[in-house]
Short mmCIF file of C-alpha atoms in Angstrom, two decimals:
data_model
loop_
_atom_site.label_atom_id
_atom_site.label_comp_id
_atom_site.label_asym_id
_atom_site.label_seq_id
_atom_site.Cartn_x
_atom_site.Cartn_y
_atom_site.Cartn_z
CA UNK X 1 15.10 -21.08 12.47
CA UNK X 2 12.43 -19.85 14.84
CA UNK X 3 12.61 -16.46 16.61
CA UNK X 4 10.96 -15.71 19.94
CA UNK X 5 10.29 -12.35 21.57
CA UNK X 6 8.60 -11.67 24.90
CA UNK X 7 6.93 -8.28 25.35
CA UNK X 8 4.98 -6.74 28.18
CA UNK X 9 1.67 -5.11 27.34
CA UNK X 10 3.26 -1.75 28.07
CA UNK X 11 5.92 -2.49 25.44
CA UNK X 12 3.48 -3.14 22.61
CA UNK X 13 3.49 -0.73 19.66
CA UNK X 14 1.01 2.15 19.65
CA UNK X 15 -2.51 0.76 19.33
CA UNK X 16 -1.42 -2.48 21.04
CA UNK X 17 -0.32 -4.03 17.77
CA UNK X 18 -0.09 -7.83 18.12
CA UNK X 19 1.38 -8.64 14.70
CA UNK X 20 4.42 -10.85 15.41
CA UNK X 21 6.40 -9.18 12.61
CA UNK X 22 6.41 -5.95 14.61
CA UNK X 23 8.55 -7.55 17.32
CA UNK X 24 10.93 -9.61 15.20
CA UNK X 25 14.33 -9.39 16.95
CA UNK X 26 16.05 -9.00 13.57
CA UNK X 27 14.61 -5.49 13.44
CA UNK X 28 17.08 -4.48 16.13
CA UNK X 29 20.11 -2.22 15.83
CA UNK X 30 23.12 -2.87 13.65
CA UNK X 31 26.14 -3.58 15.85
CA UNK X 32 29.78 -3.54 14.89
CA UNK X 33 31.80 -6.71 15.28
CA UNK X 34 33.08 -5.74 18.74
CA UNK X 35 29.52 -5.26 19.99
CA UNK X 36 29.83 -1.52 20.58
CA UNK X 37 27.12 0.62 19.06
CA UNK X 38 28.87 3.27 16.95
CA UNK X 39 26.10 4.74 14.88
CA UNK X 40 23.48 7.45 14.59
CA UNK X 41 19.85 7.08 13.58
CA UNK X 42 19.10 7.68 9.92
CA UNK X 43 16.64 10.36 11.08
CA UNK X 44 19.65 12.49 12.05
CA UNK X 45 20.88 12.38 8.45
CA UNK X 46 17.71 12.57 6.36
CA UNK X 47 14.06 13.47 6.74
CA UNK X 48 10.95 12.14 5.07
CA UNK X 49 9.72 14.51 2.34
CA UNK X 50 5.94 14.30 2.25
CA UNK X 51 4.77 17.05 -0.12
CA UNK X 52 1.81 15.62 -2.06
CA UNK X 53 0.62 16.78 -5.47
CA UNK X 54 -2.20 15.77 -7.77
CA UNK X 55 -3.89 16.68 -11.06
CA UNK X 56 -5.10 20.00 -9.66
CA UNK X 57 -1.74 21.27 -8.46
CA UNK X 58 -1.28 24.66 -10.13
CA UNK X 59 2.48 24.78 -9.53
CA UNK X 60 3.00 21.86 -11.91
CA UNK X 61 2.64 22.06 -15.68
CA UNK X 62 4.26 18.76 -16.60
CA UNK X 63 5.68 15.89 -14.58
CA UNK X 64 7.63 12.68 -14.89
CA UNK X 65 6.00 10.02 -12.73
CA UNK X 66 8.20 7.43 -11.06
CA UNK X 67 6.49 4.19 -10.09
CA UNK X 68 8.06 1.59 -7.83
CA UNK X 69 9.25 -0.40 -10.87
CA UNK X 70 11.25 2.64 -12.02
CA UNK X 71 13.77 2.31 -9.17
CA UNK X 72 16.08 -0.65 -8.80
CA UNK X 73 19.48 -1.42 -7.29
CA UNK X 74 20.31 2.23 -6.65
CA UNK X 75 19.25 3.68 -9.99
CA UNK X 76 16.23 5.39 -11.51
CA UNK X 77 15.70 3.34 -14.65
CA UNK X 78 12.71 5.22 -16.01
CA UNK X 79 12.67 6.52 -19.58
CA UNK X 80 9.20 8.03 -19.39
CA UNK X 81 8.16 11.19 -21.17
CA UNK X 82 6.61 14.08 -19.23
CA UNK X 83 2.83 14.14 -18.89
CA UNK X 84 0.53 17.11 -18.38
CA UNK X 85 -0.55 17.72 -14.79
CA UNK X 86 -4.10 16.53 -15.53
CA UNK X 87 -2.62 13.11 -16.29
CA UNK X 88 -0.93 12.69 -12.93
CA UNK X 89 -3.89 10.71 -11.65
CA UNK X 90 -3.77 9.75 -7.98
CA UNK X 91 -1.77 11.63 -5.34
CA UNK X 92 2.01 11.58 -5.79
CA UNK X 93 4.98 12.70 -3.71
CA UNK X 94 7.30 15.45 -4.93
CA UNK X 95 10.91 14.44 -5.51
CA UNK X 96 14.01 16.60 -5.91
CA UNK X 97 17.38 15.93 -7.49
CA UNK X 98 19.64 14.72 -4.69
CA UNK X 99 16.92 12.77 -2.88
CA UNK X 100 17.05 9.04 -2.25
CA UNK X 101 13.87 7.04 -2.73
CA UNK X 102 13.04 3.61 -1.33
CA UNK X 103 9.85 1.67 -1.82
CA UNK X 104 8.16 0.47 1.36
CA UNK X 105 6.37 -2.21 -0.68
CA UNK X 106 8.01 -5.64 -1.02
CA UNK X 107 11.50 -4.60 0.15
CA UNK X 108 13.02 -7.78 -1.33
CA UNK X 109 12.68 -6.12 -4.76
CA UNK X 110 15.44 -3.66 -3.72
CA UNK X 111 13.64 -0.64 -5.18
CA UNK X 112 16.11 1.96 -3.96
CA UNK X 113 17.48 4.83 -6.08
CA UNK X 114 19.48 8.03 -6.00
CA UNK X 115 17.58 10.77 -7.85
CA UNK X 116 20.12 12.28 -10.25
CA UNK X 117 19.86 15.25 -12.61
CA UNK X 118 20.19 13.11 -15.75
CA UNK X 119 16.98 11.13 -15.49
CA UNK X 120 15.88 10.67 -19.13
CA UNK X 121 13.54 13.39 -20.43
CA UNK X 122 13.74 15.41 -17.23
CA UNK X 123 14.46 19.12 -17.34
CA UNK X 124 14.23 21.90 -14.79
CA UNK X 125 10.72 22.98 -15.78
CA UNK X 126 9.35 19.44 -15.39
CA UNK X 127 8.37 18.18 -11.94
CA UNK X 128 9.56 14.85 -10.61
CA UNK X 129 6.87 12.98 -8.70
CA UNK X 130 6.68 9.44 -7.41
CA UNK X 131 4.28 6.86 -6.07
CA UNK X 132 3.26 7.29 -2.44
CA UNK X 133 4.66 3.78 -1.91
CA UNK X 134 8.07 5.45 -1.85
CA UNK X 135 9.65 7.00 1.17
CA UNK X 136 11.48 10.11 -0.08
CA UNK X 137 14.67 10.72 1.89
CA UNK X 138 15.95 14.29 1.84
CA UNK X 139 19.05 15.69 3.48
CA UNK X 140 18.38 17.60 6.69
CA UNK X 141 21.38 19.90 6.17
CA UNK X 142 21.95 20.12 2.39
CA UNK X 143 24.88 17.71 2.60
CA UNK X 144 24.75 14.84 0.06
CA UNK X 145 22.88 11.69 1.08
CA UNK X 146 23.56 9.55 -1.99
CA UNK X 147 25.91 7.52 0.24
CA UNK X 148 22.73 6.06 1.79
CA UNK X 149 22.07 4.03 -1.38
CA UNK X 150 24.73 1.35 -0.73
CA UNK X 151 23.85 1.44 2.98
CA UNK X 152 20.17 0.72 2.23
CA UNK X 153 21.10 -2.03 -0.22
CA UNK X 154 23.49 -3.72 2.21
CA UNK X 155 22.66 -7.26 3.32
CA UNK X 156 22.27 -6.24 6.97
CA UNK X 157 19.80 -3.44 6.28
CA UNK X 158 17.90 -5.54 3.76
CA UNK X 159 17.53 -8.25 6.41
CA UNK X 160 16.07 -5.71 8.85
CA UNK X 161 13.62 -4.35 6.27
CA UNK X 162 12.60 -7.88 5.31
CA UNK X 163 11.95 -8.75 8.94
CA UNK X 164 10.00 -5.50 9.41
CA UNK X 165 7.52 -6.03 6.59
CA UNK X 166 3.94 -6.55 7.66
CA UNK X 167 0.93 -7.76 5.69
CA UNK X 168 0.44 -10.81 3.54
CA UNK X 169 -0.67 -9.74 0.07
CA UNK X 170 1.23 -6.42 -0.08
CA UNK X 171 3.97 -6.61 2.58
CA UNK X 172 5.37 -3.24 3.62
CA UNK X 173 7.75 -1.89 6.26
CA UNK X 174 6.93 1.28 8.16
CA UNK X 175 8.61 4.67 8.31
CA UNK X 176 9.73 4.25 11.92
CA UNK X 177 11.78 1.20 10.98
CA UNK X 178 13.48 3.06 8.13
CA UNK X 179 14.35 6.20 10.07
CA UNK X 180 15.42 4.21 13.09
CA UNK X 181 18.12 2.41 11.12
CA UNK X 182 21.52 3.06 12.70
CA UNK X 183 24.03 4.46 10.22
CA UNK X 184 27.58 3.52 11.27
CA UNK X 185 29.72 6.51 12.14
CA UNK X 186 32.47 4.94 10.03
CA UNK X 187 30.17 5.46 7.03
CA UNK X 188 29.21 8.99 8.06
CA UNK X 189 32.85 10.01 8.32
CA UNK X 190 33.25 9.18 4.62
CA UNK X 191 29.86 10.43 3.44
CA UNK X 192 31.21 13.00 0.95
CA UNK X 193 33.61 10.54 -0.68
CA UNK X 194 31.03 7.75 -0.74
CA UNK X 195 28.38 10.10 -2.14
CA UNK X 196 30.78 11.22 -4.88
CA UNK X 197 31.38 7.57 -5.80
CA UNK X 198 27.65 6.84 -5.96
CA UNK X 199 27.10 9.90 -8.15
CA UNK X 200 30.00 8.92 -10.42
CA UNK X 201 28.60 5.39 -10.78
CA UNK X 202 25.20 6.88 -11.65
CA UNK X 203 26.79 9.19 -14.24
CA UNK X 204 28.60 6.23 -15.83
CA UNK X 205 25.27 4.41 -16.05
CA UNK X 206 23.73 7.45 -17.78
CA UNK X 207 26.66 7.53 -20.24
CA UNK X 208 26.09 3.86 -21.05
CA UNK X 209 22.35 4.44 -21.35
CA UNK X 210 22.89 7.35 -23.77
CA UNK X 211 25.31 5.33 -25.90
CA UNK X 212 22.96 2.37 -26.15
CA UNK X 213 20.07 4.64 -27.11
CA UNK X 214 22.16 6.21 -29.86
CA UNK X 215 22.92 2.73 -31.20
CA UNK X 216 19.23 1.86 -31.15
CA UNK X 217 18.40 5.06 -33.05
CA UNK X 218 21.11 4.16 -35.57
CA UNK X 219 19.58 0.73 -36.07
CA UNK X 220 16.12 2.27 -36.50
CA UNK X 221 17.48 4.71 -39.09
CA UNK X 222 19.11 1.85 -41.01
CA UNK X 223 15.88 -0.16 -40.99
CA UNK X 224 13.90 2.89 -42.11
CA UNK X 225 16.40 3.45 -44.92
CA UNK X 226 16.14 -0.18 -46.01
CA UNK X 227 12.36 0.01 -46.12
CA UNK X 228 12.57 3.21 -48.12
CA UNK X 229 14.82 1.53 -50.69
CA UNK X 230 12.54 -1.52 -50.81
CA UNK X 231 9.53 0.71 -51.38
CA UNK X 232 11.30 2.51 -54.25
CA UNK X 233 12.34 -0.80 -55.83
CA UNK X 234 8.81 -2.13 -55.52
CA UNK X 235 7.39 1.06 -57.05
CA UNK X 236 9.85 0.93 -59.96
CA UNK X 237 9.04 -2.72 -60.58
CA UNK X 238 5.32 -1.98 -60.69
CA UNK X 239 5.90 0.71 -63.34
CA UNK X 240 7.82 -1.75 -65.55
CA UNK X 241 5.23 -4.50 -65.23
#
């Protein structure tokens, strides 16, 4: 299905951008079924955290680095070990527990995550940093914003982000599109309850993750024990030969 948009020169984006993706009508507001706009801009709920760090940042001793592949379907799935600050490499954004991160690169990959306190190998003296491909959403008033995870993963928002992506080889959407998303007031009214549910779901995932890791360690111990026995048997057999 083709989409058409007519714009005056005065209505073009800053710099007189002519990319057709910039004016895709699907980037418009989310409306409720009755057609009445009952929402507030995401920028009134969260801000974009932009603090940048690098190998020379004195405030950091060690860091866990989150790449875009470490966030998926609402969860941080990284199991990386901390690295020394001189191994951070290129510039990274600082992340805090309670933030929500979303990759601007290839939005169809659904690289959205709530940053929880149980990320594997993280502790309070280790910094959390992420790729600059992420937008880092941080609450503007200390109230929880984890409820934004299901909102950002919803079909309607995903359609807007998909329509907003620009560029062929590495398609990205811009910050203005993200922070202009209208959050339904019906969602905002339940933000504490929804946030609690997101955080509970994340905790259940961490419990499952911990259990599976313990089973893997058990299997590794059993294999190590078997090899030890085999080595002893082989050594005894060589003495008798």
